[in-house]
Coordinates of C-alpha atoms and ligand atoms in Angstrom, one line a residue:
X7 CA 12.2 -8.7 15.9
X8 CA 12.1 -5.5 17.9
X9 CA 13.9 -5.7 21.9
X10 CA 13.8 -2.8 24.1
X11 CA 16.8 -2.7 26.4
X12 CA 18.7 0.7 29.0
X13 CA 21.2 2.4 27.7
X14 CA 24.7 1.2 26.8
X15 CA 24.0 -2.3 28.7
X16 CA 24.6 -3.4 25.4
X17 CA 25.3 -7.2 25.5
X18 CA 27.6 -8.9 23.6
X19 CA 25.9 -10.0 20.8
X20 CA 25.7 -6.4 19.8
X21 CA 28.5 -4.9 17.7
X22 CA 26.6 -2.4 16.0
X23 CA 24.8 0.7 17.1
X24 CA 22.4 3.1 15.2
X25 CA 22.3 6.9 15.9
X26 CA 21.5 10.0 14.4
X27 CA 24.2 12.8 13.6
X28 CA 22.5 15.4 15.4
X29 CA 25.2 17.1 18.1
X30 CA 22.4 18.8 20.1
X31 CA 20.9 15.8 21.3
X32 CA 22.8 15.0 24.8
X33 CA 23.6 10.9 23.2
X34 CA 25.3 12.2 20.7
X35 CA 27.5 14.9 22.1
X36 CA 28.5 12.5 24.9
X37 CA 30.0 9.7 21.8
X38 CA 31.5 13.0 20.1
X39 CA 33.6 13.7 22.8
X40 CA 34.8 9.9 24.1
X41 CA 35.7 9.6 20.3
X42 CA 37.0 13.0 20.4
X43 CA 35.0 13.7 17.0
X44 CA 32.8 16.4 15.4
X45 CA 30.4 16.8 13.2
X46 CA 32.3 18.0 10.2
X47 CA 33.8 15.0 10.9
X48 CA 30.8 12.8 9.7
X49 CA 30.4 14.0 6.0
X50 CA 28.8 10.9 4.6
X51 CA 24.6 10.2 5.4
X52 CA 25.5 7.0 6.3
X53 CA 28.6 7.3 8.7
X54 CA 30.4 4.0 10.5
X55 CA 33.0 4.8 12.8
X56 CA 35.1 1.9 15.2
X57 CA 35.0 2.9 19.2
X58 CA 38.7 0.6 19.4
X59 CA 38.0 -0.2 22.9
X60 CA 36.7 3.2 23.9
X61 CA 33.0 2.8 23.9
X62 CA 30.9 -1.0 24.9
X63 CA 30.1 -1.3 21.5
X64 CA 32.4 -2.2 18.5
X65 CA 31.1 0.1 16.0
X66 CA 28.6 3.4 15.5
X67 CA 26.9 4.3 12.8
X68 CA 25.5 7.7 11.9
X69 CA 22.9 8.7 10.0
X70 CA 21.6 11.8 8.3
X71 CA 18.0 11.7 10.1
X72 CA 16.1 12.9 7.5
X73 CA 17.5 10.5 4.7
X74 CA 17.5 7.9 6.6
X75 CA 13.8 7.8 7.7
X76 CA 12.9 8.7 4.1
X77 CA 14.6 4.7 3.4
X78 CA 17.3 6.5 1.4
X79 CA 20.5 4.6 3.5
X80 CA 18.4 2.2 5.2
X81 CA 19.1 -0.3 2.5
X82 CA 23.1 0.7 3.6
X83 CA 22.2 -0.3 7.5
X84 CA 20.0 -3.7 6.5
X85 CA 23.8 -4.9 4.0
X86 CA 25.6 -5.2 7.5
X87 CA 23.7 -8.6 7.9
X88 CA 23.8 -8.6 11.9
X89 CA 22.3 -7.2 14.8
X90 CA 21.7 -3.2 15.4
X91 CA 21.3 -1.3 18.6
X92 CA 19.3 2.2 17.6
X93 CA 20.0 5.0 20.4
X94 CA 16.4 5.8 19.7
X95 CA 17.1 10.0 22.1
X96 CA 19.5 10.5 19.6
X97 CA 16.7 11.1 16.7
X98 CA 14.2 14.0 16.8
X99 CA 11.1 13.2 19.0
X100 CA 8.8 13.5 17.2
X101 CA 10.4 11.4 14.7
X102 CA 10.6 8.0 16.6
X103 CA 6.9 6.9 14.7
X104 CA 8.5 7.6 11.0
X105 CA 11.9 5.9 12.9
X106 CA 10.8 2.5 13.6
X107 CA 8.6 2.3 10.2
X108 CA 11.6 2.4 8.5
X109 CA 13.4 0.5 10.4
X110 CA 10.1 -2.3 9.4
X111 CA 10.0 -1.7 5.7
X112 CA 14.0 -1.8 5.9
X113 CA 13.7 -5.5 7.4
X114 CA 10.8 -6.4 5.0
X115 CA 12.3 -9.5 2.3
X116 CA 10.2 -11.7 0.0
X117 CA 12.5 -14.7 0.8
X118 CA 9.4 -17.1 0.8
X119 CA 10.0 -19.0 -2.4
X120 CA 14.0 -18.5 -2.1
X121 CA 15.3 -21.7 -1.1
X122 CA 18.2 -19.8 0.8
X123 CA 17.6 -17.1 2.6
X124 CA 20.3 -14.7 2.9
X125 CA 21.8 -13.2 5.6
X126 CA 19.8 -11.0 7.3
X127 CA 19.1 -8.1 10.7
X128 CA 17.6 -10.9 12.9
X129 CA 16.8 -7.9 15.6
X130 CA 16.8 -5.0 16.6
X131 CA 17.8 -3.8 19.9
X132 CA 16.7 -0.1 20.8
X133 CA 16.8 2.3 23.9
X134 CA 14.8 5.3 24.6
X135 CA 15.1 7.5 27.9
X136 CA 12.1 9.0 26.7
X137 CA 8.0 8.3 26.5
X138 CA 7.5 7.5 23.2
X139 CA 6.1 4.4 23.5
X140 CA 2.8 4.7 21.3
X141 CA 5.1 6.2 18.4
X142 CA 6.7 3.0 18.8
X143 CA 3.9 1.6 18.2
X144 CA 2.2 3.7 15.5
X145 CA 5.4 3.1 13.9
X146 CA 5.6 -0.4 13.7
X147 CA 1.8 -1.2 13.1
X148 CA 2.6 1.2 10.0
X149 CA 5.5 -0.5 8.7
X150 CA 3.6 -4.2 9.0
X151 CA 0.6 -3.4 7.1
X152 CA 2.9 -1.9 4.5
X153 CA 4.9 -5.1 4.4
X154 CA 1.7 -7.0 4.2
X155 CA 0.6 -5.4 1.3
X156 CA 4.3 -5.7 0.0
X157 CA 3.8 -9.6 0.7
X158 CA 0.3 -9.9 -1.0
X159 CA 1.4 -7.8 -4.3
X160 CA 4.7 -9.5 -4.9
X161 CA 2.8 -13.1 -4.3
X162 CA 2.5 -14.7 -7.3
X163 CA -1.3 -16.1 -8.1
X164 CA -0.3 -19.6 -8.6
X165 CA -0.5 -19.3 -4.3
X166 CA -2.4 -16.3 -4.3
X167 CA -6.0 -16.5 -6.2
X168 CA -9.4 -14.8 -4.6
X169 CA -10.2 -17.4 -2.4
X170 CA -6.7 -16.8 -0.3
X171 CA -6.9 -13.3 -1.0
X172 CA -10.2 -13.6 1.1
X173 CA -8.5 -16.2 3.4
X174 CA -6.4 -13.5 4.2
X175 CA -9.1 -10.7 4.7
X176 CA -10.9 -12.9 6.9
X177 CA -7.9 -12.9 9.6
X178 CA -8.1 -9.2 9.8
X179 CA -11.8 -10.4 11.7
X180 CA -10.2 -10.5 14.5
X181 CA -9.3 -7.0 15.3
X182 CA -11.5 -5.0 17.5
X183 CA -13.8 -3.8 15.5
X184 CA -13.9 -5.3 12.3
X185 CA -15.7 -7.5 10.5
X186 CA -15.3 -9.8 7.2
X187 CA -18.0 -10.9 4.8
X188 CA -17.5 -12.8 1.6
X189 CA -19.7 -13.6 -1.3
X190 CA -18.9 -16.2 -4.0
X191 CA -20.1 -16.5 -7.4
X192 CA -23.6 -17.7 -6.7
X193 CA -24.6 -14.8 -3.9
X194 CA -22.1 -12.4 -6.5
X195 CA -25.0 -13.9 -9.5
X196 CA -27.8 -13.4 -7.0
X197 CA -27.0 -9.8 -7.0
X198 CA -26.4 -9.2 -10.9
X199 CA -22.7 -8.4 -11.4
X200 CA -22.3 -8.9 -14.6
X201 CA -19.5 -6.9 -14.8
X202 CA -17.6 -8.5 -12.4
X203 CA -19.2 -12.0 -13.2
X204 CA -18.4 -11.1 -16.9
X205 CA -13.9 -11.1 -16.1
X206 CA -14.3 -14.4 -14.0
X207 CA -16.0 -16.5 -17.0
X208 CA -12.6 -18.0 -18.0
X209 CA -11.1 -18.0 -15.3
X210 CA -10.9 -21.8 -13.0
X211 CA -11.3 -20.2 -10.0
X212 CA -15.0 -18.7 -8.8
X213 CA -14.7 -14.9 -7.9
X214 CA -14.9 -13.3 -4.1
X215 CA -16.5 -10.3 -3.3
X216 CA -14.4 -9.4 0.1
X217 CA -16.2 -6.7 2.2
X218 CA -14.4 -5.8 5.3
X219 CA -15.9 -3.3 7.9
X220 CA -14.3 -1.2 10.2
X221 CA -16.9 0.3 13.3
X222 CA -14.5 3.0 14.4
X223 CA -17.8 5.3 15.6
X224 CA -20.8 3.5 17.0
X225 CA -22.9 7.2 16.9
X226 CA -21.4 8.4 13.6
X227 CA -23.2 7.3 10.2
X228 CA -21.1 8.8 7.7
X229 CA -18.9 5.2 6.3
X230 CA -15.6 5.8 3.6
X231 CA -15.4 3.5 1.4
X232 CA -11.8 1.7 0.3
X233 CA -12.4 0.0 -3.2
X234 CA -9.4 -1.8 -4.3
X235 CA -8.9 -3.7 -7.8
X236 CA -8.8 -6.8 -6.8
X237 CA -7.8 -8.5 -10.6
X238 CA -5.0 -11.2 -9.5
X239 CA -3.5 -11.8 -12.7
X240 CA -4.1 -9.9 -15.5
X241 CA -3.7 -12.2 -19.1
X242 CA -5.8 -9.4 -20.9
X243 CA -8.3 -12.1 -22.0
X244 CA -9.0 -12.7 -25.1
X245 CA -7.3 -9.5 -26.0
X246 CA -4.0 -11.4 -24.8
X247 CA -1.7 -9.0 -23.8
X248 CA 2.2 -9.6 -25.4
X249 CA 4.8 -12.0 -24.1
X250 CA 6.3 -8.9 -22.6
X251 CA 3.4 -7.0 -21.6
X252 CA 1.8 -10.2 -19.2
X253 CA 4.6 -10.3 -16.8
X254 CA 4.9 -8.7 -13.6
X255 CA 0.7 -8.9 -13.9
X256 CA 0.2 -10.6 -10.5
X257 CA 0.8 -6.6 -9.2
X258 CA -2.4 -6.2 -11.0
X259 CA -4.7 -7.0 -7.2
X260 CA -2.2 -4.0 -6.1
X261 CA -5.1 -1.9 -5.5
X262 CA -6.7 -4.5 -3.3
X263 CA -3.7 -5.6 -0.4
X264 CA -2.9 -1.3 -0.3
X265 CA -6.9 -1.1 1.0
X266 CA -6.3 -4.3 3.3
X267 CA -3.5 -2.6 4.6
X268 CA -5.0 0.5 5.4
X269 CA -8.0 -0.7 7.1
X270 CA -5.5 -2.8 9.1
X271 CA -3.9 -0.3 10.6
X272 CA -6.9 2.1 10.7
X273 CA -8.1 -1.1 12.7
X274 CA -4.7 -1.3 14.8
X275 CA -4.6 2.6 15.7
X276 CA -8.5 1.9 16.6
X277 CA -8.5 5.5 14.5
X278 CA -12.6 6.6 15.1
X279 CA -14.0 6.1 11.8
X280 CA -15.7 4.2 10.2
X281 CA -14.2 2.8 7.0
X282 CA -15.1 0.1 4.5
X283 CA -13.1 -2.3 2.5
X284 CA -15.0 -3.9 -0.4
X285 CA -12.6 -5.8 -3.3
X286 CA -14.3 -7.7 -6.0
X287 CA -11.5 -10.7 -6.5
X288 CA -10.9 -12.6 -9.6
X289 CA -8.4 -13.3 -12.2
X290 CA -8.9 -12.2 -16.2
X291 CA -7.8 -14.6 -18.4
X292 CA -8.8 -16.8 -21.7
X293 CA -11.1 -19.9 -21.5
X294 CA -13.9 -22.1 -23.0
X295 CA -16.8 -19.3 -21.2
X296 CA -14.3 -16.6 -21.3
X297 CA -15.9 -13.2 -22.6
X298 CA -14.9 -11.8 -26.1
X299 CA -15.0 -8.1 -27.7
X300 CA -18.6 -7.4 -28.7
X301 CA -19.9 -9.1 -25.9
X302 CA -22.3 -6.6 -23.6
X303 CA -22.6 -7.0 -19.8
X304 CA -24.9 -5.6 -17.7
X305 CA -23.7 -4.1 -14.5
X306 CA -25.4 -4.9 -11.1
X307 CA -26.7 -1.5 -11.1
X308 CA -28.6 -2.6 -15.2
X309 CA -26.2 -0.2 -16.7
X310 CA -24.9 -2.3 -20.7
X311 CA -21.4 -2.1 -21.3
X312 CA -20.0 -3.6 -24.9
X313 CA -16.7 -5.1 -23.9
X314 CA -14.7 -3.6 -26.8
X315 CA -11.1 -5.4 -25.1
X316 CA -11.0 -8.0 -22.6
X317 CA -8.1 -6.2 -21.1
X318 CA -9.7 -3.1 -20.0
X319 CA -11.2 -5.5 -16.7
X320 CA -10.3 -3.3 -14.2
X321 CA -12.7 -0.8 -14.5
X322 CA -15.5 -3.6 -14.9
X323 CA -14.7 -5.3 -11.7
X324 CA -14.7 -1.9 -10.0
X325 CA -18.0 -1.1 -11.6
X326 CA -20.0 -3.6 -9.6
X327 CA -17.0 -3.3 -6.1
X328 CA -18.2 0.9 -6.7
X329 CA -22.3 -0.4 -7.1
X330 CA -21.6 -2.5 -3.4
X331 CA -19.8 -0.2 -1.0
X332 CA -22.8 2.4 -2.5
X333 CA -25.7 0.1 -1.7
X334 CA -24.2 -0.8 1.9
X335 CA -23.9 2.8 2.7
X336 CA -20.7 4.0 1.6
X337 CA -20.7 8.0 1.9
X338 CA -17.3 9.1 0.8
X339 CA -15.6 6.2 -2.7
X340 CA -11.7 6.4 -2.6
X341 CA -10.6 3.5 -5.0
X342 CA -7.3 2.5 -5.9
X343 CA -6.6 0.4 -8.6
X344 CA -3.7 -0.7 -10.6
X345 CA -5.3 0.8 -13.8
X346 CA -3.9 1.9 -17.3
X347 CA -0.4 1.4 -18.7
X348 CA -1.8 5.1 -19.9
X349 CA -0.9 6.7 -16.4
X350 CA 2.3 5.0 -16.4
X351 CA 3.1 6.9 -19.6
X352 CA 1.9 10.0 -18.1
X353 CA 3.6 10.0 -14.1
X354 CA 5.9 7.1 -14.4
X355 CA 6.7 5.4 -11.4
X356 CA 7.0 8.5 -9.6
X357 CA 3.2 10.1 -9.5
X358 CA 0.3 8.2 -8.5
X359 CA -2.6 9.6 -10.9
X360 CA -5.5 11.1 -8.6
X361 CA -8.6 11.8 -10.3
X362 CA -12.2 13.0 -8.2
X363 CA -15.5 14.5 -8.5
X364 CA -15.0 16.8 -5.2
X365 CA -12.0 18.8 -5.3
X366 CA -12.0 19.6 -1.6
X367 CA -12.0 16.2 -0.9
X368 CA -9.0 15.3 -3.4
X369 CA -7.4 18.6 -1.9
X370 CA -7.8 17.1 1.4
X371 CA -6.3 13.9 0.4
X372 CA -3.2 15.8 -1.4
X373 CA -2.6 17.7 1.8
X374 CA -2.2 14.5 3.5
X375 CA -0.1 12.8 0.7
X376 CA 2.6 15.7 1.3
X377 CA 3.1 14.7 5.4
X378 CA 3.3 11.2 3.7
X379 CA 6.0 12.1 1.1
X380 CA 4.1 9.5 -1.2
X381 CA 3.5 12.0 -4.7
X382 CA 0.4 12.1 -5.6
X383 CA -0.4 14.0 -9.1
X384 CA -4.3 15.0 -10.3
X385 CA -5.4 14.4 -13.7
X386 CA -8.2 15.5 -15.7
X387 CA -12.3 14.2 -16.2
X388 CA -13.9 15.5 -18.6
X389 CA -17.4 15.9 -20.6
X390 CA -15.3 14.7 -23.8
X391 CA -13.4 11.7 -21.9
X392 CA -16.8 10.8 -21.1
X393 CA -18.1 10.8 -24.5
X394 CA -15.1 8.5 -25.8
X395 CA -17.3 5.9 -23.7
X396 CA -20.5 6.4 -25.8
X397 CA -21.3 3.3 -27.6
X398 CA -23.5 2.2 -30.6
X399 CA -25.1 -0.4 -29.3
X400 CA -25.2 -0.5 -25.5
X401 CA -25.2 1.9 -22.9
X402 CA -21.3 2.4 -22.8
X403 CA -18.4 0.5 -24.0
X404 CA -15.5 -0.1 -21.8
X405 CA -13.1 1.7 -23.9
X406 CA -13.0 4.4 -25.9
X407 CA -10.5 2.3 -28.0
X408 CA -7.8 5.1 -28.7
X409 CA -4.7 5.7 -27.4
X410 CA -6.0 9.1 -26.3
X411 CA -5.4 10.2 -22.3
X412 CA -6.5 6.2 -21.6
X413 CA -6.1 7.1 -17.6
X414 CA -8.6 9.7 -17.7
X415 CA -10.9 8.2 -20.4
X416 CA -10.6 4.7 -17.8
X417 CA -11.8 7.7 -15.2
X418 CA -14.9 8.2 -16.2
X419 CA -15.5 5.1 -16.5
X420 CA -15.5 4.9 -12.9
X421 CA -16.9 8.2 -12.0
X422 CA -20.5 6.8 -14.2
X423 CA -20.9 4.2 -11.4
X424 CA -20.8 7.2 -8.5
X425 CA -24.3 7.5 -7.1
X426 CA -25.7 11.1 -6.5
X427 CA -22.2 13.1 -7.0
X428 CA -21.1 10.9 -3.3
X429 CA -17.3 12.5 -3.1
X430 CA -15.4 10.3 -5.1
X431 CA -11.3 10.3 -5.6
X432 CA -10.0 7.5 -7.9
X433 CA -6.3 6.6 -7.2
X434 CA -4.5 4.7 -10.5
X435 CA -1.5 3.4 -8.9
X436 CA -0.2 0.9 -12.0
X437 CA 3.3 3.1 -12.3
X438 CA 3.9 3.3 -8.3
X439 CA 2.3 -0.2 -6.7
X440 CA 4.8 -2.3 -8.2
X441 CA 8.9 -2.7 -9.9
X442 CA 9.9 -5.6 -11.2
X443 CA 13.2 -5.1 -9.4
X444 CA 11.8 -3.8 -6.2
X445 CA 8.7 -5.6 -6.1
X446 CA 6.1 -4.1 -4.5
X447 CA 6.0 -1.0 -3.0
X448 CA 3.0 -0.8 -0.6
X449 CA 2.5 3.1 -2.0
X450 CA -0.9 4.9 -0.2
X451 CA -1.4 2.8 2.6
X452 CA 0.2 5.2 4.6
X453 CA -1.3 8.1 3.4
X454 CA -5.0 6.4 3.2
X455 CA -4.7 5.3 7.1
X456 CA -3.7 8.9 8.2
X457 CA -7.1 10.4 6.3
X458 CA -8.6 8.5 9.4
X459 CA -6.3 9.3 12.2
X460 CA -8.4 11.5 14.3
Ligands
LIG23 N1 -3.9 -4.0 -15.3 C1 -4.1 -3.5 -16.7 C2 -3.5 -1.9 -15.9 C3 -1.5 -2.0 -16.3 C4 -0.7 -2.0 -17.0 C5 -1.4 -2.0 -14.2 C6 0.7 -1.3 -16.7 C7 0.4 -2.1 -13.9 C8 1.1 -1.9 -15.1 C9 -5.1 -3.3 -16.8 O1 -6.1 -3.8 -16.6 C10 -5.3 -3.2 -18.6 O2 -4.6 -3.9 -18.9 N2 -5.4 -2.0 -19.1 C11 -5.0 -1.6 -20.6 C12 -6.4 -0.6 -20.8 C13 -6.8 -0.5 -22.1 C14 -7.5 -1.5 -22.9 C15 -7.9 0.4 -22.6 C16 -4.0 -0.7 -20.6 O3 -4.1 0.6 -20.5 O4 -2.6 -0.8 -21.3
LIG24 MN1 -5.9 -5.4 -18.3
LIG25 ZN1 -5.9 -5.0 -15.0

C-alpha cells in the first residue's frame, strides 16, 4: 500500500498531495510562494486547494498536523478515494511514526463481508528527504497490528470461534522470538481448569487455551503476562441476555484481540522484554450441558465458585487464565477484558476503567497512556467489594448479585486469583473496545505495546 518516491516526481496517477500547514517547513513555504498563499488562507483543519497547473499535482490537501494525527480529519482524506502523495517532510520529524500509524489505521475497512467493496484509496505514495525509515516502519507496524485487532473484534462468531482464534495466534509464531502453544479441552481438564471449562459446557465448540510467549531478553527472568478475555460470543448462558443486550457480543473477545495486537508489535519491534499472552477462549451459551445458576465450579487453583449468574462468565475464564500465567512464571500481570456493563455505566465510551493492587505499576501505565492518548480512569477495589463475593455454599460466588459497583466487584473477583501480591492491573474495556457503528477500536494495543519499549 505504501510506496516511497522522490520529491515532486509525481507520476500521472497521483493527483492529490497531502501536507501539513506548518509554514516553517521549507516545502510548505515553497508551495505557499508558488500558489501565493499564506497560512491565514487555510483556516480549516482540512483544506483542499487546486494548483491550476502551477505545480505538477492537481490538488493539495493541507491538514492541521495535530488534528490529523489524532485521526480527526483522516476520514475526510480517505473519502477522496484516490491515490495520494504524502509530503512527510512537512510534518514534525518526531511525529512521523504517528503519521504512518494514522495513515495505516485510517485506511482500515471491514469489507470482508460486503459483496461490493466501496471505492477507496489503494496506494499511498510518500516522499521524504530525511532519514526516518525506522519511524515510518514503526508507525506502519503499530497501524497494522491495531488493524488486526479491529479485524478480529469485528469478525462474527460464525467465522471466528475459539479454534479460529487459536489458528490466528499460531501465525504469530513466525515472528522471531515468539513461541505459541495451544491447549485443547482434554489438556485444560488435566490442568483442572474447572472455571474456564464450566463456561464452555454449553458450547458445541471446544475451548482453547492460547499461550503466546515472546522472549526479547533471555538474560532477564522477569515476564509480564498480558491476559485477554476471549469470550468469542456471550449469550449470557442460562442467565440469558435480552434481545437488545445480546447484539454486539461478538466483541467479548476484544481483550484477547488487544493483547494479540500488542504482542505482535512487541515482537516485530523486538522490544527487549519477556512477554506472555494468555487467552482462555470459548463462547458462552446455553445447551444440554451448560452450567446453571447455583452450580459450583472448582477453579484450577482449588477455589470453589458458586454461580450466581452464568452471564458473569468472563471472570471465570480469567480466573484460570490468571492461574496459568502465574504457573508459567509471570511476575507481573495485566488483564484486558470487556468485563462489565457497569463500567460502561460509569465511564461510557470515553475512558477505559483501570484497577490495580499496585499503584506504582498502574501509575507507570497511566503516564504511558497520556502519551498514546488512550484515556484510562482508575476505579477502586476495597474489602467491601470483596465481601460482596462471600458465598453461603462455596468459597466465593461469581457475582455480588446487586447492581452496585459492578465493575469494582468484578475486579475484586479477579484479584482473588492474583497470588502473593504480584503487581496486577485490570483494564475493563467494555465501553471502549467496540462501538456498533464504528466496530472494533483497537484501544489499548498501543499503550500495552509501549510499556515494553526500551
Ligand atoms: N460481556 C459482558 C460485559 C459487557 C457489557 C461487554 C457490555 C461489552 C458491553 C459480561 O460478560 C457480562 O455479561 N457482565 C455482566 C455481569 C453481571 C452478570 C454480574 C454485566 O455487566 O451485566
Ligand atoms: Mn456475560
Ligand atoms: Zn462477557
